[in-house]
Tab-separated table of C-alpha atoms in Angstrom:
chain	number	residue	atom	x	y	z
G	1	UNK	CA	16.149	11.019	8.627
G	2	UNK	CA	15.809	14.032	6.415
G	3	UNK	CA	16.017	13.543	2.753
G	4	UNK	CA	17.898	16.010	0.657
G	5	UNK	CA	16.559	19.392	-0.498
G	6	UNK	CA	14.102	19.319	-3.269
G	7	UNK	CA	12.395	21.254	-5.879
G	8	UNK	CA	8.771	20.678	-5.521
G	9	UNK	CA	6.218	20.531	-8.388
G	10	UNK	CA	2.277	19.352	-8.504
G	11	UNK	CA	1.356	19.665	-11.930
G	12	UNK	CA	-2.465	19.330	-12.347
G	13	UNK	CA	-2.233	17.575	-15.914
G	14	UNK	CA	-0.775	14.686	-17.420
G	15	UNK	CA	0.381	16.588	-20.165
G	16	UNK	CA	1.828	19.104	-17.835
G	17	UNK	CA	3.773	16.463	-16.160
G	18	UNK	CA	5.326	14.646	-18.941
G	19	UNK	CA	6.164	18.511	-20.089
G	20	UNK	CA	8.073	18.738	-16.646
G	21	UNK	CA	9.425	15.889	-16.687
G	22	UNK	CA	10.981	16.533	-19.982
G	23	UNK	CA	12.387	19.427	-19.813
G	24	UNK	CA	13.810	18.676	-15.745
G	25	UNK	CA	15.524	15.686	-17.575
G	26	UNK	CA	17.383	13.032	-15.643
G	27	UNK	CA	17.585	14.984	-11.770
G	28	UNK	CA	13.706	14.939	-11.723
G	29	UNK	CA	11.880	12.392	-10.182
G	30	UNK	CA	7.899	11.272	-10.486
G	31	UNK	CA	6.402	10.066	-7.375
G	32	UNK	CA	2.925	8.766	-6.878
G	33	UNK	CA	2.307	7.130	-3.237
G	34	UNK	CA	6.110	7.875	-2.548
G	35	UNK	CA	6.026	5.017	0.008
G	36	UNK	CA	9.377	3.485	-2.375
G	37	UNK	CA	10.537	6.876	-2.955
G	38	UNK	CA	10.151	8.893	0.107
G	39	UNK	CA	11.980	5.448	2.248
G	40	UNK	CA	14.890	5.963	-0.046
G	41	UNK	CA	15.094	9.610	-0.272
G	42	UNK	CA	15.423	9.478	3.635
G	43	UNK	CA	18.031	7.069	3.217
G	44	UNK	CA	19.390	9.337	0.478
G	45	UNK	CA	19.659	6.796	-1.426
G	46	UNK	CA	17.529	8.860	-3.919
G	47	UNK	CA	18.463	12.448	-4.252
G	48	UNK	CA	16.390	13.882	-6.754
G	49	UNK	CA	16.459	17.225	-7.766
G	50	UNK	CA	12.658	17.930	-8.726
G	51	UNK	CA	10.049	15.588	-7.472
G	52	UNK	CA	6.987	15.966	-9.796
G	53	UNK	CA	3.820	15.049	-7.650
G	54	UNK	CA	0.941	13.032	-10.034
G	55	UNK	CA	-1.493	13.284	-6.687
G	56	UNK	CA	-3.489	16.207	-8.234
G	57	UNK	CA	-3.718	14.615	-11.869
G	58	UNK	CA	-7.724	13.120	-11.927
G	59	UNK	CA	-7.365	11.730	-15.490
G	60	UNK	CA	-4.840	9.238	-13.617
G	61	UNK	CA	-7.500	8.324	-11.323
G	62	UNK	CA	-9.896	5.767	-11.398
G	63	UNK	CA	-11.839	2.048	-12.252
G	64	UNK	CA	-13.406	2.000	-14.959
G	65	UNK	CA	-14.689	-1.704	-16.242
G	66	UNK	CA	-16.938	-1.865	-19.228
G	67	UNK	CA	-18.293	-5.646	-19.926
G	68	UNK	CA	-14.928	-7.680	-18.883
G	69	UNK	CA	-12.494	-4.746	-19.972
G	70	UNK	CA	-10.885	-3.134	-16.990
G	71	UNK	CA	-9.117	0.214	-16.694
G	72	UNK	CA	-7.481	1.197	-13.744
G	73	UNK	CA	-6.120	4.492	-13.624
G	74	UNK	CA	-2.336	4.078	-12.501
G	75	UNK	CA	-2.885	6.843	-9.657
G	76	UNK	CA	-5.699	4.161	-7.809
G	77	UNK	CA	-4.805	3.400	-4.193
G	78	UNK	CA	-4.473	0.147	-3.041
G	79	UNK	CA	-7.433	1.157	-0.468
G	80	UNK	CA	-9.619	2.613	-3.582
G	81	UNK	CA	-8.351	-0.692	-5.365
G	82	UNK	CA	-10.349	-2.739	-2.033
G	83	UNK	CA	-12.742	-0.704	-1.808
G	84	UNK	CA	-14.188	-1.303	-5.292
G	85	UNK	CA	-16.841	-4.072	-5.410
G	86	UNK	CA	-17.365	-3.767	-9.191
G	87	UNK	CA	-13.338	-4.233	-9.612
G	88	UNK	CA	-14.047	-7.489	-6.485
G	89	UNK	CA	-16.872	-8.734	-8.936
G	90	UNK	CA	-15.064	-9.247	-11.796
G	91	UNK	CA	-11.263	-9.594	-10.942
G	92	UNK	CA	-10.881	-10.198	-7.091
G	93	UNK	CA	-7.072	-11.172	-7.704
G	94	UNK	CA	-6.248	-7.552	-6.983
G	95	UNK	CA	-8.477	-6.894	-3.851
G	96	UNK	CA	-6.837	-10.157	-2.454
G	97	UNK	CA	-3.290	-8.873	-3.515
G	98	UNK	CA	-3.789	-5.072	-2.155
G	99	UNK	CA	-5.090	-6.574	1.549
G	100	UNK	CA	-1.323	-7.730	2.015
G	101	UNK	CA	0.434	-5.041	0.939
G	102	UNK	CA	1.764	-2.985	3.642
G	103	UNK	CA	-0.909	-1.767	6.192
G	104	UNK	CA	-3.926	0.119	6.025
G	105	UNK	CA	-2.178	3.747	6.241
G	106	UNK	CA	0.127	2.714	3.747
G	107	UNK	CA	-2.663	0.985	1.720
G	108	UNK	CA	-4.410	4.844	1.552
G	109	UNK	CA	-1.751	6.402	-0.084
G	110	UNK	CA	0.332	4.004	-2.123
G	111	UNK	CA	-1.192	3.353	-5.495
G	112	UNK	CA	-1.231	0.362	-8.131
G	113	UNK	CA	1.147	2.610	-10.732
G	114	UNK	CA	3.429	2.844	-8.282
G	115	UNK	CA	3.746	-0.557	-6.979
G	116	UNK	CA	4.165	-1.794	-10.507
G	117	UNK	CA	6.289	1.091	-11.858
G	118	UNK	CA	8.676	0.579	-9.023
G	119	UNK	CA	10.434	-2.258	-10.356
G	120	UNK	CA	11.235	-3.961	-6.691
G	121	UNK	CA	10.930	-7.648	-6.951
G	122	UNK	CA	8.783	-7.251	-3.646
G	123	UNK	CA	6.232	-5.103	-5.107
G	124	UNK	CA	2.479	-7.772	-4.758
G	125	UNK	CA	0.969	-6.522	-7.755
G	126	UNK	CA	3.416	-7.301	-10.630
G	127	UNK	CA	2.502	-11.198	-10.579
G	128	UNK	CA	-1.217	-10.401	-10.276
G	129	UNK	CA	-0.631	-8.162	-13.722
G	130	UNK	CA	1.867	-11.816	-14.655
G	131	UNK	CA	-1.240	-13.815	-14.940
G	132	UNK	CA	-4.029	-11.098	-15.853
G	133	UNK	CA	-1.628	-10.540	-19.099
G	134	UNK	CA	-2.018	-6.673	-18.339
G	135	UNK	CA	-1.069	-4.129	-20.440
G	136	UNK	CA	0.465	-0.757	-19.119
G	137	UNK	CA	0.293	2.383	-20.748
G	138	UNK	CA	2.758	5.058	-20.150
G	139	UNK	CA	2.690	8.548	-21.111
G	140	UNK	CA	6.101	10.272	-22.486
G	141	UNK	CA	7.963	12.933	-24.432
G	142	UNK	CA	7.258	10.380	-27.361
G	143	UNK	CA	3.459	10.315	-26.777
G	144	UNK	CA	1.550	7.232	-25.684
G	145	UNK	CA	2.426	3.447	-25.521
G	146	UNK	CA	1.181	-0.056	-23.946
G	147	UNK	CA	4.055	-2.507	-22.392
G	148	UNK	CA	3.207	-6.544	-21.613
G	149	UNK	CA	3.295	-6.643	-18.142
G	150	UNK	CA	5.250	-9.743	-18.880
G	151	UNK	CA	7.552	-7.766	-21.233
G	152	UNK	CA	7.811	-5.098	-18.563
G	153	UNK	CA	10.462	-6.093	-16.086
G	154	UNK	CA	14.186	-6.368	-16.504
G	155	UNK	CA	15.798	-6.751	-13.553
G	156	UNK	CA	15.613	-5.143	-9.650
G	157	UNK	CA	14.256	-1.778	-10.400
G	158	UNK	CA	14.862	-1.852	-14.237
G	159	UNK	CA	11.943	-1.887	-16.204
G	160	UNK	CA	11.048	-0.817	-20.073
G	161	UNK	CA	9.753	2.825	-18.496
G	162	UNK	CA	11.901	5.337	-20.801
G	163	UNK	CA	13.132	8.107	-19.712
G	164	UNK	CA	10.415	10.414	-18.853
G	165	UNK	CA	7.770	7.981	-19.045
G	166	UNK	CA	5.068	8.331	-16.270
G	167	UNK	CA	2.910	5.406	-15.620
G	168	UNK	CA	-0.925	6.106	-16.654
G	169	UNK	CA	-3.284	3.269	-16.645
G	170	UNK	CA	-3.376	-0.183	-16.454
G	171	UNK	CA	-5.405	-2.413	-18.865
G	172	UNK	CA	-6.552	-6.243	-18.712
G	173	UNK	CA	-9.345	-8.370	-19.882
G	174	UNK	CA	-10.485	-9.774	-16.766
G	175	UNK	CA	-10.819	-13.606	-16.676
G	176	UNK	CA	-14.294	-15.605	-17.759
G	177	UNK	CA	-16.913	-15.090	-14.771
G	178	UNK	CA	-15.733	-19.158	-13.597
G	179	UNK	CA	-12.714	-18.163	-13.014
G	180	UNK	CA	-11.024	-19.312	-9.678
G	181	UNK	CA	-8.161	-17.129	-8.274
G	182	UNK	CA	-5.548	-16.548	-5.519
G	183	UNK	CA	-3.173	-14.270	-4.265
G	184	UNK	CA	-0.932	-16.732	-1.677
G	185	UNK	CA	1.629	-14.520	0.649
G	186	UNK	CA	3.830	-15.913	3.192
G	187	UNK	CA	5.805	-12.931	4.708
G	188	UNK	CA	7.450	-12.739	8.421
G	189	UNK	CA	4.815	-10.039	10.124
G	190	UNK	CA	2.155	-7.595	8.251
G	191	UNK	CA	3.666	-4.953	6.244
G	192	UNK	CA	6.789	-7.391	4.949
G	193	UNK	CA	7.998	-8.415	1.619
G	194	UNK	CA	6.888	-12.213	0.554
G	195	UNK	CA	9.387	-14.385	1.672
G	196	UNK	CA	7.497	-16.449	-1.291
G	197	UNK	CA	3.810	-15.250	-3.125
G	198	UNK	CA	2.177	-17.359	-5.675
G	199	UNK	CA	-0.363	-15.390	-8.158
G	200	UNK	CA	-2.844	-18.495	-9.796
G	201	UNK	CA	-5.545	-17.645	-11.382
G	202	UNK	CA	-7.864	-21.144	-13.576
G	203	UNK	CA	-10.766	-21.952	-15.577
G	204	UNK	CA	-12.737	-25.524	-15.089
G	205	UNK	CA	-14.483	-27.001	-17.307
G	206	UNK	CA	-16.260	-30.292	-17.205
G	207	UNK	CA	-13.554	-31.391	-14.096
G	208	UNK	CA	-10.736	-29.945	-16.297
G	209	UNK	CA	-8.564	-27.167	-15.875
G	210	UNK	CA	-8.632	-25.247	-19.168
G	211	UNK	CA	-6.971	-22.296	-18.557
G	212	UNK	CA	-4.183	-21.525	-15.815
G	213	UNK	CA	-1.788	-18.948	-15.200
G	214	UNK	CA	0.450	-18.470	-12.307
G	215	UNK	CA	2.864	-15.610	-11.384
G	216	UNK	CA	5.574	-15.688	-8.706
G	217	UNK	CA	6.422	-12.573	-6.286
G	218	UNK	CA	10.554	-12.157	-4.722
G	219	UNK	CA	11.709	-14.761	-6.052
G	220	UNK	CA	13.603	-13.726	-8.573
G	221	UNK	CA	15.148	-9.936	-9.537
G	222	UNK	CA	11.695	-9.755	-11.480
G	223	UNK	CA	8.277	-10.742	-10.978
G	224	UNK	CA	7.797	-14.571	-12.685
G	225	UNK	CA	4.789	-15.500	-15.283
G	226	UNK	CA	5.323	-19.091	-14.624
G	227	UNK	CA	4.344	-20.254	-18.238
G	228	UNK	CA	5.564	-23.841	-17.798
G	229	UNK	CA	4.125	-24.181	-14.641
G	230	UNK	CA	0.962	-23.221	-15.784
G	231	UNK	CA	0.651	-25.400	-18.689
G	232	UNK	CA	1.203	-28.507	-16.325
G	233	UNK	CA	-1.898	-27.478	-15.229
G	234	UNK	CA	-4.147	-27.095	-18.168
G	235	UNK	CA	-5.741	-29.719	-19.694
G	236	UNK	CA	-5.621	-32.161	-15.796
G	237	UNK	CA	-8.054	-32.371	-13.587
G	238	UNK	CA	-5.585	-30.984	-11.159
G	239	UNK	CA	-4.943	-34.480	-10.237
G	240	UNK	CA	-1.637	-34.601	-7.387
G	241	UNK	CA	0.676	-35.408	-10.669
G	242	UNK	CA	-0.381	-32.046	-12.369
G	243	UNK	CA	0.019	-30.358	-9.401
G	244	UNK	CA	3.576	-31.517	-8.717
G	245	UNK	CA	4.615	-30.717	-11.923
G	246	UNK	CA	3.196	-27.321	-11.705
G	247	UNK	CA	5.157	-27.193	-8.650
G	248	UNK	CA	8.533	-28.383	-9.944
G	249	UNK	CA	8.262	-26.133	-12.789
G	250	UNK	CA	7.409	-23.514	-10.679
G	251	UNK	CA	10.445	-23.927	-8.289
G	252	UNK	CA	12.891	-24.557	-11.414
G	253	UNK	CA	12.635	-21.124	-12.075
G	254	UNK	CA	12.592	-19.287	-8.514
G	255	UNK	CA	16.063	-17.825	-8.267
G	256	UNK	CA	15.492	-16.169	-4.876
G	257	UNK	CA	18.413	-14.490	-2.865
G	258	UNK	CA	19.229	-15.405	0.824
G	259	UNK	CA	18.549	-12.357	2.919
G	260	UNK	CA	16.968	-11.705	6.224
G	261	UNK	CA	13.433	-14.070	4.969
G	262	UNK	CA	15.699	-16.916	4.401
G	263	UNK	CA	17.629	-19.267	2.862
G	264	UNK	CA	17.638	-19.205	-1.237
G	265	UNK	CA	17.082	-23.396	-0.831
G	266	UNK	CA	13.980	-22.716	1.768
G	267	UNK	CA	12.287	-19.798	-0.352
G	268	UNK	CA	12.257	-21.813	-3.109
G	269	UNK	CA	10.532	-24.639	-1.187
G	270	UNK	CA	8.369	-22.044	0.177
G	271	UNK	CA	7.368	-20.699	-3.659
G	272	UNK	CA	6.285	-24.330	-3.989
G	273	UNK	CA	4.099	-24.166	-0.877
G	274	UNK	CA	2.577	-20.754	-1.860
G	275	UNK	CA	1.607	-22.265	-5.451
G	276	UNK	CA	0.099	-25.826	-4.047
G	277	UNK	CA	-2.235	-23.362	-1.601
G	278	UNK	CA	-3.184	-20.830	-4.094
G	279	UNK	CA	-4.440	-23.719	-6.575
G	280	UNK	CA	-6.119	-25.179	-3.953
G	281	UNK	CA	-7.722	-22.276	-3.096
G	282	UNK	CA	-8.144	-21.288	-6.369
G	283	UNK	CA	-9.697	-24.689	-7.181
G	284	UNK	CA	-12.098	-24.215	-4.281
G	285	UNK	CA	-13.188	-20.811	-5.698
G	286	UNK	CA	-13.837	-21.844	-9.583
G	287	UNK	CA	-17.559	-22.240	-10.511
Z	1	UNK	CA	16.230	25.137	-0.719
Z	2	UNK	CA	14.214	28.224	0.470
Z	3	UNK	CA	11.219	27.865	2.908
Z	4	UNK	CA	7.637	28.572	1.723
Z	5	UNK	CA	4.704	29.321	3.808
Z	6	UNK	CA	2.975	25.789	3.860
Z	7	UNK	CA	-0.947	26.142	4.898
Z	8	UNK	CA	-3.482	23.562	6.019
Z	9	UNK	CA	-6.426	22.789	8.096
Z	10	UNK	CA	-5.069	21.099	11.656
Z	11	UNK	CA	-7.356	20.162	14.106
Z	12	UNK	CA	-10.517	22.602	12.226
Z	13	UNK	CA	-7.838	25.476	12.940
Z	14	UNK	CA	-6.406	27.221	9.360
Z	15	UNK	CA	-2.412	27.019	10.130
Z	16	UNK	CA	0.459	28.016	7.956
Z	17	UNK	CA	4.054	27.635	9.078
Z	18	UNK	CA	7.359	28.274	6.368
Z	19	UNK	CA	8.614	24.929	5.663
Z	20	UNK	CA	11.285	23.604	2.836
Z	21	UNK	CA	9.977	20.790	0.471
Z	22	UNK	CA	11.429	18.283	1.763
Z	23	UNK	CA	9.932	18.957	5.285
Z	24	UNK	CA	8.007	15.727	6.547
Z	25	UNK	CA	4.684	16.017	7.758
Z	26	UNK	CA	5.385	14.544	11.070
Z	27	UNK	CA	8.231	17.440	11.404
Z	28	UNK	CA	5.868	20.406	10.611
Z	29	UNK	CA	3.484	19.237	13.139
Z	30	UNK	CA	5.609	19.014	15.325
Z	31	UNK	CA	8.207	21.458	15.358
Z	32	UNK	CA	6.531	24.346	13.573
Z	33	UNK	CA	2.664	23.712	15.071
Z	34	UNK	CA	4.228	21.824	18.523
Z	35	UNK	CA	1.765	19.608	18.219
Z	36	UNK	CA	4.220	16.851	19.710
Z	37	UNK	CA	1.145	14.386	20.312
Z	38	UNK	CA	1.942	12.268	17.028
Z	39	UNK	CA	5.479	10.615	17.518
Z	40	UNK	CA	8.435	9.833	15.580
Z	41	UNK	CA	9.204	6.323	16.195
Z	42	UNK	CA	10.719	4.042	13.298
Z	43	UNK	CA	10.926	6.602	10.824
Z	44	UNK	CA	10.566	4.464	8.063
Z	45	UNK	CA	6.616	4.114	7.655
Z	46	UNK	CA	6.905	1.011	10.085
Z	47	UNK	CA	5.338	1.494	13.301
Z	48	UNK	CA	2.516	4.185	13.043
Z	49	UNK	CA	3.057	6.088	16.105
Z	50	UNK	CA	3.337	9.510	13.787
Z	51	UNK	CA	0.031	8.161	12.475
Z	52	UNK	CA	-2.403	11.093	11.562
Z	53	UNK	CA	-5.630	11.680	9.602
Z	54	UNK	CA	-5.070	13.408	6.078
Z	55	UNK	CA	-8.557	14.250	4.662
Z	56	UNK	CA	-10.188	11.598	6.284
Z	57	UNK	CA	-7.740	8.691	5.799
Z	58	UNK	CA	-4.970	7.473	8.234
Z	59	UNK	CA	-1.646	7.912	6.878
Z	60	UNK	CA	1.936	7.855	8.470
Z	61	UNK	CA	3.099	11.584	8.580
Z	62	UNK	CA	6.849	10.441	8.917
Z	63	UNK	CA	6.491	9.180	4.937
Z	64	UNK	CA	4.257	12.434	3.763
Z	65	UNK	CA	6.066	15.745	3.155
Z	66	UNK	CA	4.059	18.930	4.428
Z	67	UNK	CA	3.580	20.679	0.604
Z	68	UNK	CA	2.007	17.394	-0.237
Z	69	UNK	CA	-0.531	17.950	2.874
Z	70	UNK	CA	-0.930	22.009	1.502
Z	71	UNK	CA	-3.955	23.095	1.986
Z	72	UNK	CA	-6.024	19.082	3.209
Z	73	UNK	CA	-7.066	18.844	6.466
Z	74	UNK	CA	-5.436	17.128	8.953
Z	75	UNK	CA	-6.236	16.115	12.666
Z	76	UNK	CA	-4.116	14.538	15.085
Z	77	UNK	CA	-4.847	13.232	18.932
Z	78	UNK	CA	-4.790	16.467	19.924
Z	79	UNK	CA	-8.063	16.843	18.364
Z	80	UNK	CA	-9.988	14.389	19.518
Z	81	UNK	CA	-10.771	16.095	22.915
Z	82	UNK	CA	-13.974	18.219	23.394
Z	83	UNK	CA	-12.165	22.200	23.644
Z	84	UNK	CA	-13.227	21.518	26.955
Z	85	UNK	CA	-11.184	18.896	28.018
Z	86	UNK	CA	-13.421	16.180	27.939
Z	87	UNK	CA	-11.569	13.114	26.325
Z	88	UNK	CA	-12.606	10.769	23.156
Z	89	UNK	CA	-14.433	7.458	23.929
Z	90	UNK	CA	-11.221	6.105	22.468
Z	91	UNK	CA	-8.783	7.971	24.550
Z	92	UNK	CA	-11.536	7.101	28.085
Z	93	UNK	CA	-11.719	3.270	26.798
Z	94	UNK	CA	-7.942	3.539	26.855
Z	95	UNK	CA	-7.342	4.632	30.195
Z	96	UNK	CA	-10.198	2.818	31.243
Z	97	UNK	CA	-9.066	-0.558	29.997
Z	98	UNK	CA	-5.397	-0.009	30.248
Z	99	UNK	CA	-4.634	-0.340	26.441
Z	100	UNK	CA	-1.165	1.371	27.031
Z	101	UNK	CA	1.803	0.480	29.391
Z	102	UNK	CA	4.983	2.621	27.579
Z	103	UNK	CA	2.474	5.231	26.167
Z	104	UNK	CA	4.729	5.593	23.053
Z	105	UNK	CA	2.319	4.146	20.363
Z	106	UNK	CA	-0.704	5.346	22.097
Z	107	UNK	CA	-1.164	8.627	19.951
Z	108	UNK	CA	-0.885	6.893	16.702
Z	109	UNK	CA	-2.966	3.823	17.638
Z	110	UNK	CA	-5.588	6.074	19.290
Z	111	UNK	CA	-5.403	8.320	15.903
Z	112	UNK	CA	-5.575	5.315	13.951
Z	113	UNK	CA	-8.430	3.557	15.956
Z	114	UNK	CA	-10.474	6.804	15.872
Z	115	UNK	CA	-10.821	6.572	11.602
Z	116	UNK	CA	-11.499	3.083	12.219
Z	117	UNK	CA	-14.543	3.297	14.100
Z	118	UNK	CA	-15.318	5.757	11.497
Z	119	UNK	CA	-14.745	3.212	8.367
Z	120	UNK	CA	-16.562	0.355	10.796
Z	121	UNK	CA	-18.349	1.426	13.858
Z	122	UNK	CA	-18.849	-2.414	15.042
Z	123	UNK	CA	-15.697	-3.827	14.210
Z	124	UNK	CA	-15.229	-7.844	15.149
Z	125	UNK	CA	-11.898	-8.503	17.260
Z	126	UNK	CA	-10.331	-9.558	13.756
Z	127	UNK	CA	-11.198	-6.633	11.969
Z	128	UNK	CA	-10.378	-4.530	14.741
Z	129	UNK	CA	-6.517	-6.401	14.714
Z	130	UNK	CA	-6.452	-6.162	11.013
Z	131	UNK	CA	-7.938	-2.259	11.128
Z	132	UNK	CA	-4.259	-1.626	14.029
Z	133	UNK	CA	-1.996	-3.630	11.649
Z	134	UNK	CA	-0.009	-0.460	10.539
Z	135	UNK	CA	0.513	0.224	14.123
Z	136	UNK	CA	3.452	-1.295	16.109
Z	137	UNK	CA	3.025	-1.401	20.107
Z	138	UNK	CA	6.196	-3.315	22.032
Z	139	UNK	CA	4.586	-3.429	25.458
Z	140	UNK	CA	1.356	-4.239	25.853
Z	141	UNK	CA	0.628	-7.218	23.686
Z	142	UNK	CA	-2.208	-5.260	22.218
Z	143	UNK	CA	-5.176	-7.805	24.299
Z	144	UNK	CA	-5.968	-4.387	26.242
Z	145	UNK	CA	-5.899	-2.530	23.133
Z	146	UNK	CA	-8.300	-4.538	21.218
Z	147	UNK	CA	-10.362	-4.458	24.764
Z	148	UNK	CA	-10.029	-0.640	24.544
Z	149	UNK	CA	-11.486	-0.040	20.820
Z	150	UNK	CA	-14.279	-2.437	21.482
Z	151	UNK	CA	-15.141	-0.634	24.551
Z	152	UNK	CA	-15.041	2.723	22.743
Z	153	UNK	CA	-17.094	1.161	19.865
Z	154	UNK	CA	-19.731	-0.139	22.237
Z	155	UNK	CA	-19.998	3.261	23.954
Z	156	UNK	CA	-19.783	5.389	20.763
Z	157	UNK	CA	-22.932	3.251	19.867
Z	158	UNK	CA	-24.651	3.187	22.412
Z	159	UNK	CA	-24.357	7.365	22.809
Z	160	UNK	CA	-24.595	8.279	19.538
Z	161	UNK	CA	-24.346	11.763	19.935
Z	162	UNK	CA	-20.864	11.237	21.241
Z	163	UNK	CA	-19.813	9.839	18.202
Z	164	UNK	CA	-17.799	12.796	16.967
């Protein structure tokens, strides 16, 4: 499968890229990892024009955590992401999310902006950001902004990205040192979409949970913050009634699709699964 | 789109071949360098048999275009044999402990299991599954696979000048 011809540009700045972007307008396309873009230009179901490469921009590059304050530049691979133990230390959602993405070639070149840029309701990352209430910041013709995370998605592949708008960094506070976390995945074979995933990340205190937040992955067009869900959870001692309401509130608002990973009825069931194991485990981890 | 001379480092040799933009890795290699060692198999960044190295990380070259891979270094299983002819501990512990039946996936698993040993030169059988997971093989059930990397990790220990 050969995609369709191509200008080809690596701008070395951010500012250059946003430049390029600009004035290439709508046939130009920015691709990070390309492992969603490169797939669909072979299946042409992407033809862009100009591809503008971010791989040789550093200033989109990097960890940097100061106190609980984390700043990952948007350009991070999902291996760099794993790799870092000071990132593991303070919020080891993501390590736990980026070891079931893909594989571990795929893992070395497709990044964190990318795989929550993209805007696929596969994509792991999204309901990590869901319960770390991250902040993106994009770069564009207009200058710099921030975006919710939980503001960010629209629908399948529509997101608040303007035109032009490059992904550059992604911000969070990361959760108090007790925290307990878990990134649950059931998918068919390594390197598949989540039939269901269930983001959780909670506080105890005292034999109380008091703070939860939970974030769904495919099973909906858009990544879920499960705010109802969560709240069933704060304030109990994650007691089996707290946890079933977590779960029913959780599966009240998966709105998966029946494809090749199942029946809409069975991933919904499965969401529920996914979210009674990840505040298990999550449970298990808390100090 | 026109062609542009597209240079890199293959196998510690400088190369440069015209290619277009939108000329996959996996394509230059092979058709412009005939270095027809790494395979095309899915094509969609599934089964790892075009597996390379790309500055010292595997990647699949099927889902990399060449002017992305301008001027990095690259090695494939061609270049894991001494100029002499003398073969890998990977590619001996292969043959040795038949991790191949088809011999399609063998390139890209060897290729794969090669920067492996390099990220973890004692890998456990887990980590050594875990480390292959981006690499599809349809015959052998990978037992003699696994068997084959630990082998070559043993014996790339045990020699360390061999390592390389």
């Amino acid at each position: 499968m050969i995609p369709a011809s191509f200008d080809y540009h690596r701008p070395e700045s951010l500012a250059a890229a946003v430049q390029l972007l600009g004035s290439l307008g709508e046939e130009a396309r920015a691709v990070a990892g390309g492992h969603s873009l490169i797939p669909m230009m072979k299946l042409r179901m992407a033809v862009p024009e100009h591809l503008v490469d971010l791989r040789s921009i550093a200033e989109l590059k990097g960890i940097c955590i100061e106190g609980r304050a984390v700043s990952i530049g948007a350009m991070t691979t999902q291996a760099e992401v794993i790799a870092s133990d000071a990132l593991a230390q303070v919020c080891p959602i993501l390590r736990e999310t980026a070891l079931q993405i893909a594989d571990p070639q795929i893992r070395n070149l497709g990044t964190l902006g990318g795989n929550v840029a993209n805007g696929d309701p596969g994509n792991d990352m999204p309901a990590s950001m869901q319960v770390l209430d991250a902040q993106f910041e994009v770069a564009g013709p207009e200058g710099k902004r921030k975006i919710a995370a939980r503001d960010f998605y629209e629908a399948a592949f529509f997101t608040a990205l303007g035109e032009g708008e490059i992904m550059t960094a992604i911000h969070f506070e990361a959760p108090s040192a007790s925290h307990g976390y878990a990134y649950e995945k059931q998918k068919r074979k390594i390197g598949d979409y989540a039939t269901a995933a269930a983001a959780v990340i909670l506080v105890m205190e005292g034999g109380r949970c008091s703070q939860a937040s939970i974030g769904l992955t495919n099973l909906s067009d858009t990544p879920l913050y499960a705010q109802a869900a969560s709240e069933a959870l704060v304030g109990s001692s994650l007691d089996p009634a707290a946890i079933d309401a977590a779960v029913a509130a959780a599966e009240a608002i998966a709105d998966p699709v029946t494809d090749s990973r199942g029946p809409s009825h069975f991933r919904r069931k499965l969401a529920g699964v996914m979210l009674r194991r990840a505040i298990a485990s999550a449970q298990n981890r808390a100090a | 789109m026109s062609k542009k001379a597209i240079s890199m480092t293959v196998n510690g040799r400088p190369v440069e071949a015209p290619a277009e933009p939108r000329t996959l890795l996996i394509h230059y290699l092979r058709e412009q360098l005939d270095l027809t060692g790494p395979h095309i198999g899915c094509d969609t960044g599934h089964c790892g048999a075009c597996t390379v190295d790309l500055d010292g990380q595997s990647v699949k070259s099927c889902m990399v275009f060449a002017i992305q891979a301008e001027g990095a270094e690259v090695t494939t299983i061609e270049g894991l044999a001494q100029p002499d002819g003398r073969l890998h501990a990977l590619q001996e512990a292969f043959r040795e402990h038949h991790g191949l039946q088809c011999g399609y996936c063998t390139p890209g698993m060897i290729t794969r299991a090669y920067r492996l040993l390099q990220e973890n030169p004692d890998p456990s059988e887990q980590e050594i599954r875990y480390g292959i997971s981006g690499n599809l093989c349809r015959c052998t059930g990978y037992q003699n696979i696994v068997r084959a990397i630990q082998a070559a990790a043993q014996n790339l220990n045990s020699v360390p000048e061999a390592a390389e």
